[in-house]
JSON list of C-alpha atoms in Angstrom, two decimals:
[
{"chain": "A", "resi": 25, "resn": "UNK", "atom": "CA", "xyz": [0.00, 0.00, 0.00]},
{"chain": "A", "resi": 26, "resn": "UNK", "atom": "CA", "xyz": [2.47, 2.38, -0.87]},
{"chain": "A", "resi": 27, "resn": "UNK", "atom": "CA", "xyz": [0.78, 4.42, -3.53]},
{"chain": "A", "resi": 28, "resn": "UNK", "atom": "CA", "xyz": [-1.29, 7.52, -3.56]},
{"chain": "A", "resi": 29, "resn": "UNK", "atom": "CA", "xyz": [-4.40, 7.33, -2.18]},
{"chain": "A", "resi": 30, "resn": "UNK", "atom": "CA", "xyz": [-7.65, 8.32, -3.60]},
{"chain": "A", "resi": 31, "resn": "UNK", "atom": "CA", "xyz": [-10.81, 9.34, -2.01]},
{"chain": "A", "resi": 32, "resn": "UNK", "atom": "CA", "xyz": [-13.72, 8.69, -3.71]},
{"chain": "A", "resi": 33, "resn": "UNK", "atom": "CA", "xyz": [-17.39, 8.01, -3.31]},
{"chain": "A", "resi": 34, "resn": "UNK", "atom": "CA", "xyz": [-18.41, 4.22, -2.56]},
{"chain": "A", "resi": 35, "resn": "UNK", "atom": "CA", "xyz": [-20.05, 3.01, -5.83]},
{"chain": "A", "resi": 36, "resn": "UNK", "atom": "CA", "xyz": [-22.76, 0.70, -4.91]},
{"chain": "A", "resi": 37, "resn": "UNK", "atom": "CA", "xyz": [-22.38, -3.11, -6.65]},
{"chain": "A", "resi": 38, "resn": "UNK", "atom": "CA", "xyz": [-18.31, -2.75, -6.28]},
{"chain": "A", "resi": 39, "resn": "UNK", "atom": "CA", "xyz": [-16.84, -5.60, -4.32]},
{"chain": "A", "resi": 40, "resn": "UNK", "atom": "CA", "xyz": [-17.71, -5.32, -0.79]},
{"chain": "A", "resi": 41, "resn": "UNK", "atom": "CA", "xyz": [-15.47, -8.66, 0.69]},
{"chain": "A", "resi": 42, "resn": "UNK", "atom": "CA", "xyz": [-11.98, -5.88, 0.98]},
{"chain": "A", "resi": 43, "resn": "UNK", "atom": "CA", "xyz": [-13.85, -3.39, 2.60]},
{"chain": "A", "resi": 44, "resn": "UNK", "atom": "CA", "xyz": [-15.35, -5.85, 5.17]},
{"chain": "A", "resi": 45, "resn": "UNK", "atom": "CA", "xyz": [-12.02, -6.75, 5.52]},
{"chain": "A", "resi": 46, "resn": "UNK", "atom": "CA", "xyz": [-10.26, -3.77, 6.15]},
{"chain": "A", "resi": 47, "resn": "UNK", "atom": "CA", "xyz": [-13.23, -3.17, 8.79]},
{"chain": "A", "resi": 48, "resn": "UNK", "atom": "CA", "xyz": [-12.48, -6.05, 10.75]},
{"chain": "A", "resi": 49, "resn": "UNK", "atom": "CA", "xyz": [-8.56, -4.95, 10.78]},
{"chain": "A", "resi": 50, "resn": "UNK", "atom": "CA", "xyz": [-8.88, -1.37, 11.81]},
{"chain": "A", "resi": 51, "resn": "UNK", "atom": "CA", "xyz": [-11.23, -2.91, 14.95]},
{"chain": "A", "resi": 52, "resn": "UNK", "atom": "CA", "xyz": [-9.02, -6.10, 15.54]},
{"chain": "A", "resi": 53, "resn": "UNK", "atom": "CA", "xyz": [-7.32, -4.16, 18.62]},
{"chain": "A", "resi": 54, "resn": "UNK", "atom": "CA", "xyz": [-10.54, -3.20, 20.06]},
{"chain": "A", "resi": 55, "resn": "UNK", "atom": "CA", "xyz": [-11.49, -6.70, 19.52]},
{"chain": "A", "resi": 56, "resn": "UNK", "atom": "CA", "xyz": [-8.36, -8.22, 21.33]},
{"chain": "A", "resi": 57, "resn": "UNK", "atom": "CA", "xyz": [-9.27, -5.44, 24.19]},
{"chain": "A", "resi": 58, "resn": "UNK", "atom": "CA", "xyz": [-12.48, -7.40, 24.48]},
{"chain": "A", "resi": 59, "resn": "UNK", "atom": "CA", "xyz": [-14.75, -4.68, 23.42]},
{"chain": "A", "resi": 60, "resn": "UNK", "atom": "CA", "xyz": [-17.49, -6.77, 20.91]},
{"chain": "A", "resi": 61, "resn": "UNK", "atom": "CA", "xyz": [-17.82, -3.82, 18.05]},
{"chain": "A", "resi": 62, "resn": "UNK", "atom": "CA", "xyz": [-19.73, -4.98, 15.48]},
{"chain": "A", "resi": 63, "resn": "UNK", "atom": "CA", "xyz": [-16.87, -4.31, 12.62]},
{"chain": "A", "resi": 64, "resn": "UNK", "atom": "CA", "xyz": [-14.46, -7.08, 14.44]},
{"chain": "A", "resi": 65, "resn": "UNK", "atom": "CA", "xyz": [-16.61, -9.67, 13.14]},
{"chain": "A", "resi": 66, "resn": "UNK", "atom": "CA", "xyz": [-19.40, -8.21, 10.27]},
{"chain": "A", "resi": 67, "resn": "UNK", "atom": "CA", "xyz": [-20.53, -9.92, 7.43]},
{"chain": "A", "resi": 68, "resn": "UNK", "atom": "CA", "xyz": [-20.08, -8.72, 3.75]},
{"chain": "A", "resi": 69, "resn": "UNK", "atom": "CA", "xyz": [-24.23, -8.53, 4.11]},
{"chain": "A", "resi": 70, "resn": "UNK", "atom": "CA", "xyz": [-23.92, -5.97, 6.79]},
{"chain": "A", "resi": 71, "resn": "UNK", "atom": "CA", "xyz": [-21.08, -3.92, 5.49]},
{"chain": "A", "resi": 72, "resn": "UNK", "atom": "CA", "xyz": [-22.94, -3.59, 2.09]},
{"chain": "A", "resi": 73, "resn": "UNK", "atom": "CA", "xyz": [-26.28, -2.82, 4.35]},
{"chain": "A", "resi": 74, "resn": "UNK", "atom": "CA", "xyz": [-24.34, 0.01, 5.84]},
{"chain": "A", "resi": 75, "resn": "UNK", "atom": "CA", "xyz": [-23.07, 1.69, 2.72]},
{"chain": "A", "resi": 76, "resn": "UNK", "atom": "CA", "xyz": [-25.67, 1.89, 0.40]},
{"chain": "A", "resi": 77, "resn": "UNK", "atom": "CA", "xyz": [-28.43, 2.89, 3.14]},
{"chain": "A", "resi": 78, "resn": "UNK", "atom": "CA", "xyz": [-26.08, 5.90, 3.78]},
{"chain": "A", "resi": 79, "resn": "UNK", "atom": "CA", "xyz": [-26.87, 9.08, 2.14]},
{"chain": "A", "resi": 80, "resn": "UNK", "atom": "CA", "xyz": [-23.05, 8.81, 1.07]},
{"chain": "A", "resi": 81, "resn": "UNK", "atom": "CA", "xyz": [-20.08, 6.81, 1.63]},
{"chain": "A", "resi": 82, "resn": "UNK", "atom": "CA", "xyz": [-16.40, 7.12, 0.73]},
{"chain": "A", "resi": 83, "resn": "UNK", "atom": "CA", "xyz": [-13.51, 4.59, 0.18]},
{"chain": "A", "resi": 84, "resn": "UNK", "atom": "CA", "xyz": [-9.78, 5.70, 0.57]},
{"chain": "A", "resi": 85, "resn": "UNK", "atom": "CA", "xyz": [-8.13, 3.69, -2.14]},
{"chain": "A", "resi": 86, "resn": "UNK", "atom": "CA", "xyz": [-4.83, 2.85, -2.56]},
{"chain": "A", "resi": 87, "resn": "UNK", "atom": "CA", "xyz": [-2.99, 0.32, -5.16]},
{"chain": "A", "resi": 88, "resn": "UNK", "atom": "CA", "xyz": [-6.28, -0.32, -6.18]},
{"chain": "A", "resi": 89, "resn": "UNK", "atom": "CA", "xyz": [-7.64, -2.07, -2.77]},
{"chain": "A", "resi": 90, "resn": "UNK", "atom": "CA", "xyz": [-9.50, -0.15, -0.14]},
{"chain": "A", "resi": 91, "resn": "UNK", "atom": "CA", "xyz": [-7.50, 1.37, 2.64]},
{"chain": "A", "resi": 92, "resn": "UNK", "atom": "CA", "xyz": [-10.25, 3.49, 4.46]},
{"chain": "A", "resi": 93, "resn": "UNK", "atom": "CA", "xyz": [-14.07, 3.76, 4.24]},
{"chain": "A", "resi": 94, "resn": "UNK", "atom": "CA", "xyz": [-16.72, 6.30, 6.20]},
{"chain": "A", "resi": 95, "resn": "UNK", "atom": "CA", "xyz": [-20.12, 6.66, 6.07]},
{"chain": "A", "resi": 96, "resn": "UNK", "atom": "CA", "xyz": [-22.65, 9.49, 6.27]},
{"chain": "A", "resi": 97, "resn": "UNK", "atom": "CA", "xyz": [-25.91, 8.78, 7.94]},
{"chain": "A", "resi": 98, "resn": "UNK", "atom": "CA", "xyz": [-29.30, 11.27, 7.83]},
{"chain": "A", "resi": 99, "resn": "UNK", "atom": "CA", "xyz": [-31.62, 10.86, 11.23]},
{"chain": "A", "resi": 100, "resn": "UNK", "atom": "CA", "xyz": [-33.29, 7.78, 11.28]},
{"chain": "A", "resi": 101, "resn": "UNK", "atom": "CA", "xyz": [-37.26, 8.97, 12.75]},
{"chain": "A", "resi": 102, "resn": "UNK", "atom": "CA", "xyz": [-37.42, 4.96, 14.52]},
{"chain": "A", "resi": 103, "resn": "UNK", "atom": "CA", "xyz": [-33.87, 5.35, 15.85]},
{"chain": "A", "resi": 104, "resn": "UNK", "atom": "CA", "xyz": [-33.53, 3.86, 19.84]},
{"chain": "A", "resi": 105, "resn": "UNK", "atom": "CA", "xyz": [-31.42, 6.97, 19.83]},
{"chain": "A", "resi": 106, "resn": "UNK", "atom": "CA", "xyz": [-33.45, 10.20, 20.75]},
{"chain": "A", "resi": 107, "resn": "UNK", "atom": "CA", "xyz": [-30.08, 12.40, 19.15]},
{"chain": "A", "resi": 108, "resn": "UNK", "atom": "CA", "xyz": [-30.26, 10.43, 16.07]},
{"chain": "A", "resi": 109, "resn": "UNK", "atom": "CA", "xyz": [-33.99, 11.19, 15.83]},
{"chain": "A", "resi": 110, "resn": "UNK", "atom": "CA", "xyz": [-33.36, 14.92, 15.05]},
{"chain": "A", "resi": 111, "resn": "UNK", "atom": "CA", "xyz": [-34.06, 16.04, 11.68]},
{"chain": "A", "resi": 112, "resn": "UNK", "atom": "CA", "xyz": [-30.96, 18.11, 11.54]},
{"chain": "A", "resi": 113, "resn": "UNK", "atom": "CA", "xyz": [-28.29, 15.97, 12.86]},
{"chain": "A", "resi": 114, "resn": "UNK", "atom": "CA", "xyz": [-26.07, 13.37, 10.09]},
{"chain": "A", "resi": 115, "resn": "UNK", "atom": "CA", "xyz": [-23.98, 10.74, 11.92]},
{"chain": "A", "resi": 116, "resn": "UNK", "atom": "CA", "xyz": [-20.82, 9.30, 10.88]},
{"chain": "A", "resi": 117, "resn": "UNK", "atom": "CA", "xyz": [-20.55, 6.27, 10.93]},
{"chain": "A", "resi": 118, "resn": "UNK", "atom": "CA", "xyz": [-18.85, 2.67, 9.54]},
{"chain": "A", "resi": 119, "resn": "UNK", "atom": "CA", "xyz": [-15.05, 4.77, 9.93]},
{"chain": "A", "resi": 120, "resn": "UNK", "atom": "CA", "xyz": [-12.42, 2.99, 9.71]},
{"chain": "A", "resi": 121, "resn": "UNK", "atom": "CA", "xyz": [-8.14, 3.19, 8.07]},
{"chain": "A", "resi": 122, "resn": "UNK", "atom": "CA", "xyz": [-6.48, 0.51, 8.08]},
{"chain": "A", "resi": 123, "resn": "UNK", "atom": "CA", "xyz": [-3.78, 0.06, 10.09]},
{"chain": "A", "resi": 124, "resn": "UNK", "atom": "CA", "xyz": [-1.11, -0.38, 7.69]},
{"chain": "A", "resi": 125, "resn": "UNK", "atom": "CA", "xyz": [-1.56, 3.32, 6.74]},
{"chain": "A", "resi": 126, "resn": "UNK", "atom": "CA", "xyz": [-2.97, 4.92, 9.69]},
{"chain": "A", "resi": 127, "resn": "UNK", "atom": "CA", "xyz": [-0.82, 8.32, 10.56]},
{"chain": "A", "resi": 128, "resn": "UNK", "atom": "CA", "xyz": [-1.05, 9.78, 6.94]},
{"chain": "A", "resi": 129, "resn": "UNK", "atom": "CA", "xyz": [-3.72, 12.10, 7.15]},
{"chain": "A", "resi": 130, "resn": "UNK", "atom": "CA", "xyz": [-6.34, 9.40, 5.50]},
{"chain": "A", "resi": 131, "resn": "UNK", "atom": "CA", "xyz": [-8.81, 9.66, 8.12]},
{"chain": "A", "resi": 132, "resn": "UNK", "atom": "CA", "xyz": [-8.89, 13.30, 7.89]},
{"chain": "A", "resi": 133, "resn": "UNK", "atom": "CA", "xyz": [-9.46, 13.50, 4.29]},
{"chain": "A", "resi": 134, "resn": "UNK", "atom": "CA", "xyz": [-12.06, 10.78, 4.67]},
{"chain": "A", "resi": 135, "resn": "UNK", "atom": "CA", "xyz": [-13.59, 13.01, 7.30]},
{"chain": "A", "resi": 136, "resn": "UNK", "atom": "CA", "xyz": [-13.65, 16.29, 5.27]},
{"chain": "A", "resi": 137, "resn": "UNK", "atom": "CA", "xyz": [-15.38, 14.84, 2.41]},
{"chain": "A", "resi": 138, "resn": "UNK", "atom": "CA", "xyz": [-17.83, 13.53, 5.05]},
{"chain": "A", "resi": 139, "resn": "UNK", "atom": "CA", "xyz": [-18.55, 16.73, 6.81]},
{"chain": "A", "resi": 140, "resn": "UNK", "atom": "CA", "xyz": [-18.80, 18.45, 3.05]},
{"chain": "A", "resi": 141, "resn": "UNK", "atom": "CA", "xyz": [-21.34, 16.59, 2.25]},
{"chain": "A", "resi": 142, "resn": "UNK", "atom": "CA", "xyz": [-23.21, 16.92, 5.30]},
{"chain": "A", "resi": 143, "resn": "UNK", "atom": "CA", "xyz": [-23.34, 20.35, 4.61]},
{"chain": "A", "resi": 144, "resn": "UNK", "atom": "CA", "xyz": [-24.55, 19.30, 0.81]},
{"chain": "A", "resi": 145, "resn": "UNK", "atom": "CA", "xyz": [-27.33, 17.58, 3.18]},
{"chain": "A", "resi": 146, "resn": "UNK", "atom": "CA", "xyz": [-28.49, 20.58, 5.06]},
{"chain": "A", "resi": 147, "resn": "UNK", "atom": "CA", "xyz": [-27.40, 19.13, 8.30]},
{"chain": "A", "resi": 148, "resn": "UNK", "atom": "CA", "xyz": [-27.04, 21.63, 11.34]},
{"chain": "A", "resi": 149, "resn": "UNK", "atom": "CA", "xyz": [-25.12, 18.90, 13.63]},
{"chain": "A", "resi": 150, "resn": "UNK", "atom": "CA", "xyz": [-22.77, 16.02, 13.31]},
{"chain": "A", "resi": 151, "resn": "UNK", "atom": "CA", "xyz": [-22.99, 13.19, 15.37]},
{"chain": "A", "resi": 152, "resn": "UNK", "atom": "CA", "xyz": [-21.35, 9.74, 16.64]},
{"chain": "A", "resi": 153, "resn": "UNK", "atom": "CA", "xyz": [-21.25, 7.70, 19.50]},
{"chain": "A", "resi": 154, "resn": "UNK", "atom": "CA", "xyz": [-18.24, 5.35, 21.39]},
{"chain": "A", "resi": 155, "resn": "UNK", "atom": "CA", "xyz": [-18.26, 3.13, 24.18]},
{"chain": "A", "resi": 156, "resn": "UNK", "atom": "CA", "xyz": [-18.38, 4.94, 27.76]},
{"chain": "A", "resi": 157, "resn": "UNK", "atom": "CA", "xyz": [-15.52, 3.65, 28.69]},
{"chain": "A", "resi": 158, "resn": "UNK", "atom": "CA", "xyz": [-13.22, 4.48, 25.89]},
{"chain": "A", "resi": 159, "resn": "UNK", "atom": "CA", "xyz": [-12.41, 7.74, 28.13]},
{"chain": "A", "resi": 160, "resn": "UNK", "atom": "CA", "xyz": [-9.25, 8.62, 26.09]},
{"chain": "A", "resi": 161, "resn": "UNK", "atom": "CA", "xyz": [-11.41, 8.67, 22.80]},
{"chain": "A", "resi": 162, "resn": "UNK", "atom": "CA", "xyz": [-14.10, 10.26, 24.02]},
{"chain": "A", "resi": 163, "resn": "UNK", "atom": "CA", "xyz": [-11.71, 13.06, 25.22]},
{"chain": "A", "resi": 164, "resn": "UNK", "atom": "CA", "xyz": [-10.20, 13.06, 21.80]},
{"chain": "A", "resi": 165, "resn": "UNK", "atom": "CA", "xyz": [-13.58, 14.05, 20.66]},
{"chain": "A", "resi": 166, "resn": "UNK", "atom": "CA", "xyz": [-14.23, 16.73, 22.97]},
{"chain": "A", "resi": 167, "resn": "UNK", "atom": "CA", "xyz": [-10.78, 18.44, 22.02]},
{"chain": "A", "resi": 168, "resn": "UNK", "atom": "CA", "xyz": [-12.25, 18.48, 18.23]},
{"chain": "A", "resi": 169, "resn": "UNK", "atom": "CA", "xyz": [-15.42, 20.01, 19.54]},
{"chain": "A", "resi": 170, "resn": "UNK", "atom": "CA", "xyz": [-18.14, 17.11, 20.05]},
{"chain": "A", "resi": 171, "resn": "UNK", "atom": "CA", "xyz": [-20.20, 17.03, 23.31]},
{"chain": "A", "resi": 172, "resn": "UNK", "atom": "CA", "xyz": [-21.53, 14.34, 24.87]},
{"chain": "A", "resi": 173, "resn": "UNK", "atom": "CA", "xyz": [-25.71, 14.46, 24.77]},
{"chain": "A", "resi": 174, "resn": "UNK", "atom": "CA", "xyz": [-26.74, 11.28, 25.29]},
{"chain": "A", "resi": 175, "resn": "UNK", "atom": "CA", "xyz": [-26.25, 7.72, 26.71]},
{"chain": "A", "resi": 176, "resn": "UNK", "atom": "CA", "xyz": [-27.22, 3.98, 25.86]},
{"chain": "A", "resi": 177, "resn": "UNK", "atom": "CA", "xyz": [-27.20, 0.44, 25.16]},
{"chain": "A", "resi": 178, "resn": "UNK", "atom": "CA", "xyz": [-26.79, -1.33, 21.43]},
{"chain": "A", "resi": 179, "resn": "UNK", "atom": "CA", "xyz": [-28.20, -4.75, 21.46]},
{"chain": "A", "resi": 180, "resn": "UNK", "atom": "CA", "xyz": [-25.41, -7.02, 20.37]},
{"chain": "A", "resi": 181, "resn": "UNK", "atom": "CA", "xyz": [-22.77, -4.81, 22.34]},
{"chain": "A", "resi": 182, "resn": "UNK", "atom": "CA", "xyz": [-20.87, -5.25, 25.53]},
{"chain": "A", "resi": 183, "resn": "UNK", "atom": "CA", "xyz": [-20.48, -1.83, 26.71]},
{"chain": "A", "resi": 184, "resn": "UNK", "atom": "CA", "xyz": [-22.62, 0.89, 27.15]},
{"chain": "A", "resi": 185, "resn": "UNK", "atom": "CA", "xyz": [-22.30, 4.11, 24.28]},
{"chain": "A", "resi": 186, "resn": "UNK", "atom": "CA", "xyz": [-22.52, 7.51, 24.24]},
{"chain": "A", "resi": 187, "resn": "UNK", "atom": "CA", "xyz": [-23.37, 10.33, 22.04]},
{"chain": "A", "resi": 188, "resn": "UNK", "atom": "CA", "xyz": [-21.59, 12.88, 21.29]},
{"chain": "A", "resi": 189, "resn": "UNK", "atom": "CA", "xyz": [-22.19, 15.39, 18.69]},
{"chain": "A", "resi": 190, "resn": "UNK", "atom": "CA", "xyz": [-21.05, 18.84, 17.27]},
{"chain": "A", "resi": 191, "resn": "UNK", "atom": "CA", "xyz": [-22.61, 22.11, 15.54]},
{"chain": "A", "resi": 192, "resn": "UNK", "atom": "CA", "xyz": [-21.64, 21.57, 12.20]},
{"chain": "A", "resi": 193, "resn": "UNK", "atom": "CA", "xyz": [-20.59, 24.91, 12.16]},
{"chain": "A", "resi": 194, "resn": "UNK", "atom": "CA", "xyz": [-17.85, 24.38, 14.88]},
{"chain": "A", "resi": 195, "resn": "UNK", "atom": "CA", "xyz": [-15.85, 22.10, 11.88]},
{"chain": "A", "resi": 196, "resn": "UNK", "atom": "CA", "xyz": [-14.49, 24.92, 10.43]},
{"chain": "A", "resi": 197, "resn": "UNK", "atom": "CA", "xyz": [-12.46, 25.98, 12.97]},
{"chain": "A", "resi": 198, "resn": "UNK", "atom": "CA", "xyz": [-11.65, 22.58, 13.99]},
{"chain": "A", "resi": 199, "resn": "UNK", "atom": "CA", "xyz": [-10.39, 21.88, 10.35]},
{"chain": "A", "resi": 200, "resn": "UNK", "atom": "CA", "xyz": [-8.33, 24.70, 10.11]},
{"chain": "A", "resi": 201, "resn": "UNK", "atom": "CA", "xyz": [-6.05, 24.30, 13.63]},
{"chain": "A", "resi": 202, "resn": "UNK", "atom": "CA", "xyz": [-6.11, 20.02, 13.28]},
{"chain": "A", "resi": 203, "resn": "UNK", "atom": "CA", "xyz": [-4.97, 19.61, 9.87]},
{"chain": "A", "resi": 204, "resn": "UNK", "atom": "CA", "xyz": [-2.25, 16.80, 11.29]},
{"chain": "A", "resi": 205, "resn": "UNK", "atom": "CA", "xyz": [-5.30, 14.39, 11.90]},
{"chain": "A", "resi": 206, "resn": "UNK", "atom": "CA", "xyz": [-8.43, 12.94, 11.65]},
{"chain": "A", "resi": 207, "resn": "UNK", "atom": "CA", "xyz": [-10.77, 10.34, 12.51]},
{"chain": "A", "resi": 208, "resn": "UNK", "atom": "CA", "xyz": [-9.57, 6.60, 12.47]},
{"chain": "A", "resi": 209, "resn": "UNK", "atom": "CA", "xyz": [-12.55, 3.99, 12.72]},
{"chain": "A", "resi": 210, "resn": "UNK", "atom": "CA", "xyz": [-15.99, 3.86, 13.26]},
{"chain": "A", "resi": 211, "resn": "UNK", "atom": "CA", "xyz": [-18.80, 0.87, 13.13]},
{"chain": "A", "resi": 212, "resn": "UNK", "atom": "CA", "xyz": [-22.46, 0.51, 12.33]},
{"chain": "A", "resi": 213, "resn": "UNK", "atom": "CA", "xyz": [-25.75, 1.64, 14.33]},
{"chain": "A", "resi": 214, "resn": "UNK", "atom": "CA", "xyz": [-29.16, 1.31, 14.66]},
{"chain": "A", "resi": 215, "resn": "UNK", "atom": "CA", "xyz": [-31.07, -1.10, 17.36]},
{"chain": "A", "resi": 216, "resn": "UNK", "atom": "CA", "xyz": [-29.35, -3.85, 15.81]},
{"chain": "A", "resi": 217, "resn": "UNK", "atom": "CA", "xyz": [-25.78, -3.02, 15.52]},
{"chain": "A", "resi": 218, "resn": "UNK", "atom": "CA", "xyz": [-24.30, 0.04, 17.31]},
{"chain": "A", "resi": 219, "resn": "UNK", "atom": "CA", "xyz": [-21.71, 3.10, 16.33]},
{"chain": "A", "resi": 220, "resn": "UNK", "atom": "CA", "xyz": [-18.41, 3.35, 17.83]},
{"chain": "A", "resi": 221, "resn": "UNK", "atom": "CA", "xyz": [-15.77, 5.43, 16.46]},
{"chain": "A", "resi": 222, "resn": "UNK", "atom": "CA", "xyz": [-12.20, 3.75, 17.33]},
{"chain": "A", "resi": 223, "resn": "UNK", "atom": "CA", "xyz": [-9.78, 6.50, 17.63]},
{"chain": "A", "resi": 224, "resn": "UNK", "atom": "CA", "xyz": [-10.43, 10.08, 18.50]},
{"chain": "A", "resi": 225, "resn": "UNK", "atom": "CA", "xyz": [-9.70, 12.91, 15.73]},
{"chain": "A", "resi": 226, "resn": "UNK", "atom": "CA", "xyz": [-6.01, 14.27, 16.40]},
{"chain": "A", "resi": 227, "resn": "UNK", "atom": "CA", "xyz": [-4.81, 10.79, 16.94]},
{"chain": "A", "resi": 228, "resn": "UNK", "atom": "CA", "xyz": [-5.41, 8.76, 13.59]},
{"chain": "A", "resi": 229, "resn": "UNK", "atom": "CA", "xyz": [-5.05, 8.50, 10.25]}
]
């Protein structure tokens, strides 16, 4: 993986068993931690689910296999999440670089094209949720600007989650004074599955 790498937009129908695959390696730490994320162990079913019910996805790409994927979710009205149930707020979601090429700024460019297009969307907050008691993580997050609004339980999950989320507005300025990083990985939601993202923004990538 030594090329340039491309972000793009996730074209649905193109192979989804690498990207399932580079899922399940960006969590594999979490996983050996004991934490049951969703993305250590996903089927190709679910990973295909989660892209092409997004309102847009994007693949980092480099030497022509996926290196990094994220996903941009609108507010889901039936969501077990009250947050989630806003009609302004987008969640990211399914994030994740593999760990080959973490630390080169892919997370953050996979990031920026996500929060671009949530303002494409019309959204007014971004959102995301981690397990409570990824404390360094969550205070990753609240160093980039994301608040903690609400708390819960996945089905499926071993840990308990919370919310955090972030005036979209409040990117900008975020952007411009953390340009050495970005997001690292991220895994699926709704009752059935559950969002975490791995590693907080000025950390990864």
């Amino acid at each position: 993986m030594a090329g340039p790498v491309v972000v793009r937009e996730y074209v649905p129908g193109e192979p989804i068993a690498p990207i399932t695959a580079l899922l399940h390696a960006a969590y594999a730490r979490l996983g050996g931690a004991g934490m049951r994320y969703l993305a250590t162990h996903q089927g190709d079913d679910v990973t295909r689910w989660r892209l092409e019910s997004s309102s847009v996805a994007f693949i980092a790409e480099a030497d022509g296999l996926p290196v990094g994927t994220i996903s941009l979710r609108p507010h889901e009205k039936n969501s077990i999440v009250a947050w989630y149930r806003r009609p302004n707020v987008f969640v990211l979601a399914q994030l994740g670089v593999h760990p080959d090429v973490q630390r080169r700024g892919i997370a953050l460019r996979l990031y920026t094209a996500a929060i671009a297009a949530a303002r494409q969307h019309g959204a007014a907050h971004i959102a995301l949720d981690t397990a409570e008691n990824a404390t360094r993580l969550i205070d990753g997050y609240k160093n980039y600007g994301f608040e903690i609004v609400e708390r819960f339980s996945w089905p499926g999950t071993n840990y308990r989650s919370v919310v955090m989320s972030m005036p979209l507005a409040a990117s900008v300025q975020t952007q411009s004074h953390e340009m050495g990083a970005g997001p690292a990985e991220a895994e699926p939601k709704r009752a059935d599955v559950g969002d975490a993202f791995v590693s907080p923004l000025p950390n990864a990538g």
